[in-house]
Coordinates of C-alpha atoms in Angstrom, one line a residue:
X1 CA 49.3 -42.2 59.7
X2 CA 49.5 -41.9 56.1
X3 CA 47.8 -39.1 54.2
X4 CA 45.6 -39.7 51.2
X5 CA 46.8 -38.4 47.9
X6 CA 44.6 -35.6 46.4
X7 CA 45.3 -37.0 43.0
X8 CA 43.6 -40.3 44.0
X9 CA 40.6 -38.3 45.3
X10 CA 40.2 -36.5 42.0
X11 CA 40.7 -39.7 40.0
X12 CA 37.9 -41.4 41.9
X13 CA 35.7 -38.3 41.5
X14 CA 36.4 -38.1 37.9
X15 CA 35.7 -41.9 37.4
X16 CA 32.4 -41.5 39.3
X17 CA 31.4 -38.5 37.2
X18 CA 32.2 -40.3 33.9
X19 CA 30.3 -43.4 35.1
X20 CA 27.2 -41.4 35.9
X21 CA 27.5 -39.4 32.7
X22 CA 28.1 -42.6 30.7
X23 CA 25.1 -44.2 32.2
X24 CA 22.8 -41.2 31.5
X25 CA 24.2 -40.9 28.0
X26 CA 23.6 -44.6 27.4
X27 CA 20.0 -44.3 28.6
X28 CA 19.5 -41.3 26.4
X29 CA 20.9 -43.0 23.3
X30 CA 18.9 -46.2 24.0
X31 CA 15.6 -44.4 24.6
X32 CA 16.2 -41.6 22.0
X33 CA 13.3 -39.5 23.4
X34 CA 13.8 -36.7 20.8
X35 CA 14.0 -39.0 17.8
X36 CA 17.5 -37.7 17.0
X37 CA 19.1 -41.0 16.2
X38 CA 16.5 -43.5 14.9
X39 CA 13.5 -43.4 12.7
X40 CA 10.1 -44.3 14.3
X41 CA 6.5 -44.4 12.8
X42 CA 5.4 -41.4 14.9
X43 CA 8.1 -38.9 15.0
X44 CA 6.0 -36.4 16.7
X45 CA 4.4 -38.2 19.7
X46 CA 1.8 -35.9 21.2
X47 CA 2.3 -33.4 18.5
X48 CA 5.8 -32.4 19.9
X49 CA 9.2 -32.4 18.3
X50 CA 12.4 -30.6 18.9
X51 CA 12.5 -29.2 15.3
X52 CA 10.6 -30.3 12.2
X53 CA 14.0 -30.5 10.5
X54 CA 14.8 -33.5 12.7
X55 CA 11.7 -35.3 11.4
X56 CA 12.5 -34.4 7.8
X57 CA 16.0 -35.9 8.2
X58 CA 14.7 -39.0 9.8
X59 CA 12.0 -39.7 7.2
X60 CA 14.4 -38.8 4.4
X61 CA 17.1 -41.2 5.5
X62 CA 14.6 -44.0 6.2
X63 CA 12.8 -43.9 2.9
X64 CA 15.3 -42.4 0.5
X65 CA 17.3 -45.7 -0.2
X66 CA 14.1 -47.2 -1.7
X67 CA 12.4 -44.0 -3.2
X68 CA 15.5 -42.1 -4.5
X69 CA 14.0 -38.7 -4.1
X70 CA 14.9 -36.1 -6.6
X71 CA 12.5 -33.2 -6.0
X72 CA 12.2 -31.2 -2.8
X73 CA 10.0 -28.5 -1.3
X74 CA 12.4 -26.8 1.1
X75 CA 11.7 -24.1 3.7
X76 CA 10.6 -23.2 7.1
X77 CA 7.3 -24.3 8.6
X78 CA 5.7 -22.0 5.9
X79 CA 6.5 -24.8 3.4
X80 CA 4.8 -27.6 5.3
X81 CA 1.4 -27.4 3.7
X82 CA 2.3 -27.1 0.0
X83 CA 0.6 -30.1 -1.4
X84 CA 3.0 -32.4 -3.2
X85 CA 0.1 -33.8 -5.3
X86 CA -0.5 -30.4 -6.9
X87 CA 3.2 -29.7 -7.4
X88 CA 3.6 -32.9 -9.5
X89 CA 1.6 -31.0 -12.2
X90 CA 4.6 -28.8 -12.8
X91 CA 7.3 -31.5 -12.5
X92 CA 8.5 -33.9 -15.1
X93 CA 6.9 -37.3 -15.3
X94 CA 8.5 -39.7 -12.9
X95 CA 9.7 -37.0 -10.4
X96 CA 10.0 -38.3 -6.9
X97 CA 9.1 -35.4 -4.5
X98 CA 9.8 -35.0 -0.7
X99 CA 8.9 -32.2 1.8
X100 CA 12.1 -31.1 3.6
X101 CA 10.8 -28.4 6.0
X102 CA 12.8 -27.2 9.0
X103 CA 11.4 -25.1 11.8
X104 CA 12.6 -21.4 11.6
X105 CA 15.0 -22.1 8.7
X106 CA 17.5 -19.3 8.0
X107 CA 19.8 -18.8 5.0
X108 CA 22.9 -20.4 6.6
X109 CA 20.9 -23.5 7.3
X110 CA 19.3 -23.5 3.9
X111 CA 22.8 -23.8 2.3
X112 CA 23.6 -26.7 4.7
X113 CA 20.4 -28.5 3.8
X114 CA 21.1 -28.2 0.1
X115 CA 24.6 -29.6 0.6
X116 CA 23.2 -32.4 2.6
X117 CA 20.6 -33.3 0.1
X118 CA 23.1 -33.0 -2.7
X119 CA 25.4 -35.5 -0.9
X120 CA 22.6 -38.1 -0.7
X121 CA 20.2 -37.5 -3.6
X122 CA 19.9 -35.9 -7.0
X123 CA 18.4 -32.5 -6.7
X124 CA 16.6 -32.2 -10.1
X125 CA 13.8 -30.0 -8.9
X126 CA 13.3 -27.7 -5.9
X127 CA 10.7 -25.2 -4.7
X128 CA 12.2 -23.0 -2.0
X129 CA 9.6 -21.3 0.1
X130 CA 10.7 -18.1 2.0
X131 CA 9.5 -15.1 4.0
X132 CA 11.3 -12.0 5.1
X133 CA 10.9 -13.0 8.7
X134 CA 13.5 -15.8 8.1
X135 CA 16.2 -13.2 8.0
X136 CA 15.3 -12.3 11.7
X137 CA 16.1 -15.9 12.7
X138 CA 19.7 -15.8 11.5
X139 CA 21.3 -15.0 14.9
X140 CA 18.9 -16.9 17.2
X141 CA 21.0 -19.6 18.7
X142 CA 18.5 -21.9 20.5
X143 CA 16.0 -24.7 19.6
X144 CA 14.2 -24.6 17.4
X145 CA 16.4 -22.0 15.7
X146 CA 19.1 -24.5 14.8
X147 CA 19.9 -26.8 12.1
X148 CA 19.2 -30.5 12.7
X149 CA 22.5 -32.1 13.8
X150 CA 22.7 -34.4 10.8
X151 CA 22.8 -31.4 8.5
X152 CA 25.6 -29.6 10.3
X153 CA 28.8 -29.8 8.3
X154 CA 31.4 -30.7 11.0
X155 CA 31.4 -33.0 14.1
X156 CA 32.0 -30.2 16.7
X157 CA 28.8 -28.5 15.5
X158 CA 26.8 -31.8 15.4
X159 CA 27.8 -32.5 19.0
X160 CA 27.0 -28.9 20.1
X161 CA 23.6 -29.0 18.4
X162 CA 22.8 -32.3 20.0
X163 CA 23.6 -30.9 23.4
X164 CA 21.7 -27.7 22.6
X165 CA 18.5 -29.7 21.7
X166 CA 18.8 -31.9 24.8
X167 CA 19.4 -29.0 27.2
X168 CA 16.6 -26.9 25.7
X169 CA 14.2 -29.7 25.7
X170 CA 14.8 -30.7 29.3
X171 CA 15.5 -27.3 30.6
X172 CA 13.3 -25.7 33.3
X173 CA 11.5 -23.2 31.0
X174 CA 10.1 -25.9 28.7
X175 CA 9.4 -28.4 31.4
X176 CA 7.5 -25.8 33.4
X177 CA 5.3 -25.1 30.4
X178 CA 4.9 -28.7 29.4
X179 CA 3.9 -29.8 32.9
X180 CA 1.4 -27.0 33.2
X181 CA 0.1 -28.1 29.9
X182 CA -0.5 -31.6 31.1
X183 CA -2.1 -30.4 34.4
X184 CA -4.6 -28.1 32.6
X185 CA -5.4 -30.6 29.8
X186 CA -7.5 -29.4 27.0
X187 CA -7.7 -25.8 28.4
X188 CA -4.0 -25.4 27.8
X189 CA -3.8 -27.2 24.5
X190 CA -1.5 -25.4 22.2
X191 CA -0.4 -22.9 24.9
X192 CA 3.1 -24.1 25.5
X193 CA 4.7 -20.7 25.1
X194 CA 8.4 -21.7 25.1
X195 CA 10.1 -21.5 21.6
X196 CA 12.3 -24.5 22.7
X197 CA 10.0 -27.0 21.1
X198 CA 7.6 -27.2 18.1
X199 CA 4.0 -28.1 19.0
X200 CA 1.5 -29.0 16.4
X201 CA -1.6 -27.5 18.0
X202 CA -4.3 -29.5 16.1
X203 CA -4.7 -33.1 15.2
X204 CA -2.6 -33.9 12.1
X205 CA -1.8 -36.7 9.8
X206 CA 1.7 -37.2 8.4
X207 CA 2.6 -39.1 5.2
X208 CA 6.0 -40.2 6.3
X209 CA 7.1 -41.3 2.8
X210 CA 6.9 -37.7 1.5
X211 CA 7.0 -36.0 4.9
X212 CA 3.9 -34.1 4.2
X213 CA 1.6 -32.9 7.1
X214 CA -2.2 -32.7 6.7
X215 CA -4.6 -31.0 9.1
X216 CA -7.7 -32.4 7.6
X217 CA -10.2 -31.4 10.3
X218 CA -8.8 -27.9 10.8
X219 CA -8.6 -27.3 7.1
X220 CA -12.3 -28.3 6.6
X221 CA -13.4 -26.0 9.5
X222 CA -11.5 -23.1 8.0
X223 CA -12.8 -23.8 4.5
X224 CA -16.4 -23.7 5.8
X225 CA -15.7 -20.4 7.5
X226 CA -14.2 -19.0 4.3
X227 CA -17.2 -20.1 2.2
X228 CA -19.5 -18.3 4.7
X229 CA -17.3 -15.2 4.5
X230 CA -17.5 -15.2 0.8
X231 CA -21.2 -15.5 0.7
X232 CA -21.7 -12.6 3.3
X233 CA -19.0 -10.2 2.2
X234 CA -17.8 -11.2 -1.3
X235 CA -16.1 -7.9 -2.2
X236 CA -14.5 -7.4 1.2
X237 CA -13.1 -10.9 1.3
X238 CA -12.0 -11.6 -2.2
X239 CA -11.8 -8.4 -4.3
X240 CA -8.8 -8.7 -6.4
X241 CA -7.3 -5.3 -6.1
X242 CA -3.8 -4.0 -5.3
X243 CA -3.9 -4.2 -1.5
X244 CA -2.2 -1.7 0.8
X245 CA 1.1 -3.3 1.5
X246 CA 4.3 -1.9 3.1
X247 CA 7.8 -1.9 1.9
X248 CA 10.8 -2.8 4.1
X249 CA 12.0 0.7 4.9
X250 CA 15.5 -0.6 5.9
X251 CA 17.9 -2.9 4.2
X252 CA 17.1 -6.3 5.7
X253 CA 19.9 -8.5 4.3
X254 CA 23.3 -7.9 5.9
X255 CA 26.6 -8.8 4.4
X256 CA 26.9 -12.2 6.0
X257 CA 23.4 -13.2 4.9
X258 CA 24.1 -11.9 1.4
X259 CA 27.1 -14.2 1.2
X260 CA 25.0 -17.2 2.2
X261 CA 22.3 -16.2 -0.4
X262 CA 24.9 -16.0 -3.2
X263 CA 26.3 -19.4 -2.1
X264 CA 22.8 -21.0 -2.2
X265 CA 22.3 -19.6 -5.8
X266 CA 25.7 -20.7 -7.0
X267 CA 25.2 -24.2 -5.5
X268 CA 21.9 -24.8 -7.2
X269 CA 23.2 -23.6 -10.5
X270 CA 26.2 -25.8 -10.3
X271 CA 23.9 -28.8 -9.6
X272 CA 21.7 -28.0 -12.6
X273 CA 18.6 -27.9 -10.3
X274 CA 15.4 -26.6 -11.8
X275 CA 14.2 -24.4 -9.0
X276 CA 12.3 -21.4 -7.8
X277 CA 13.1 -19.3 -4.8
X278 CA 9.8 -17.9 -3.8
X279 CA 8.9 -15.0 -1.5
X280 CA 5.4 -16.2 -0.6
X281 CA 2.3 -14.2 0.5
X282 CA 2.0 -13.7 4.2
X283 CA 0.1 -11.6 6.7
X284 CA 3.1 -9.3 6.9
X285 CA 2.6 -8.1 3.3
X286 CA 6.2 -6.9 3.0
X287 CA 8.1 -6.2 -0.2
X288 CA 11.9 -5.9 -0.3
X289 CA 13.9 -2.6 -0.3
X290 CA 15.8 -1.9 -3.5
X291 CA 19.1 -3.1 -1.8
X292 CA 17.5 -6.5 -0.8
X293 CA 15.8 -6.9 -4.2
X294 CA 19.1 -6.4 -6.0
X295 CA 20.8 -9.1 -3.8
X296 CA 18.0 -11.6 -4.5
X297 CA 18.0 -11.0 -8.2
X298 CA 21.8 -11.2 -8.4
X299 CA 21.7 -14.6 -6.6
X300 CA 18.8 -16.2 -8.3
X301 CA 18.0 -14.3 -11.4
X302 CA 14.6 -15.2 -12.9
X303 CA 14.4 -18.0 -10.5
X304 CA 13.5 -15.6 -7.8
X305 CA 9.7 -15.0 -7.5
X306 CA 8.2 -12.2 -5.5
X307 CA 4.5 -12.7 -5.0
X308 CA 3.8 -9.3 -3.5
X309 CA 1.8 -7.2 -4.5
X310 CA 0.3 -9.6 -7.0
X311 CA -1.1 -12.1 -4.6
X312 CA -1.9 -9.9 -1.6
X313 CA -5.6 -10.5 -2.1
X314 CA -5.0 -13.9 -0.5
X315 CA -3.9 -12.2 2.6
X316 CA -7.1 -10.3 3.0
X317 CA -9.2 -13.3 3.9
X318 CA -8.3 -14.5 7.5
X319 CA -9.8 -18.0 6.7
X320 CA -7.1 -18.6 4.1
X321 CA -4.8 -19.2 7.1
X322 CA -5.0 -21.8 9.8
X323 CA -6.1 -20.5 13.2
X324 CA -2.8 -19.3 14.2
X325 CA -2.9 -16.7 11.4
X326 CA 0.5 -17.5 9.9
X327 CA 0.4 -20.7 7.9
X328 CA -1.7 -20.7 4.7
X329 CA -4.0 -23.6 4.0
X330 CA -3.1 -26.1 1.2
X331 CA -5.9 -25.1 -1.1
X332 CA -4.6 -21.5 -1.0
X333 CA -1.0 -22.6 -1.5
X334 CA -2.0 -24.3 -4.7
X335 CA -2.8 -20.9 -6.0
X336 CA 0.8 -19.8 -5.1
X337 CA 2.2 -22.7 -7.0
X338 CA 0.1 -21.9 -10.0
X339 CA 1.4 -18.3 -9.9
X340 CA 5.0 -19.4 -9.6
X341 CA 4.9 -21.9 -12.4
X342 CA 2.5 -20.1 -14.8
X343 CA 3.4 -16.5 -13.9
X344 CA -0.1 -15.5 -13.3
X345 CA -2.1 -14.7 -10.2
X346 CA -4.8 -17.3 -9.9
X347 CA -8.3 -16.2 -8.5
X348 CA -9.9 -18.0 -5.6
X349 CA -12.6 -20.2 -7.0

């Protein structure tokens, strides 16, 4: 009676594993459920995506060969609602703008995005939208706190990021919340609590060619509420006075982040980009410590714009934000752009 070779068993087991894995990988690549490999008209079906940066990459690569973009609004989700039409007032005639927002963007990823765009387009103009919270995202290593795979600089990182997005999206924590959301229907809309996916909680329209998101219905509702508040409490809601704001009591930028920031400034200067790096108004109302302010000034010079405390009056009206209380509405963001490009704090009409 002959004994079977253990090597033959392991060879068959390995062949079976690779066959199953290959089949699953083939189905994943063919279906492309996360929109990581191919452009589609609706890159956020049901309002979900793995990271808005994935959508930005897909729309950019799909339309750039024909449109030849040369002007970019870059930032985290805070930059999504800056209206391109208003920005065009401050750009040279013939500028071709594009929104390149990336969920939970940090300074390392910002540098990668600038390198990525510079390799595929001419960066003539840029508006970089930033908030101090972004420095807290630097060491969060899960979706959506990762660069889109296409932006990663080497192939090992690209593969690792693809796997991370896939495993996070189909992992038990997200699936539990997503299934519960479906079962509860409208009662649970917008209540997917996992940070592993980005969910647009309200109906939205996307202009794919410039990658701009509009929340027309929600914006109208908030505007009506804001107008009502203005009529009832004009001084309380809109009085343009120096608001009580808080300084960052500790140095927020560490050595690694400072190096990334300096690299971003040097890269933009070498490209000859006409840009502004803007610390925008937010409900946090923070201003930097002297240490952090020095680093930002050293990296960007007079291209660094700190909107606090000059525009904190914007933060006093809760209806200047969308309902989640973090993202400012487009009409308010027009005031921020006016301040940046004219160096004056515009009043709410």
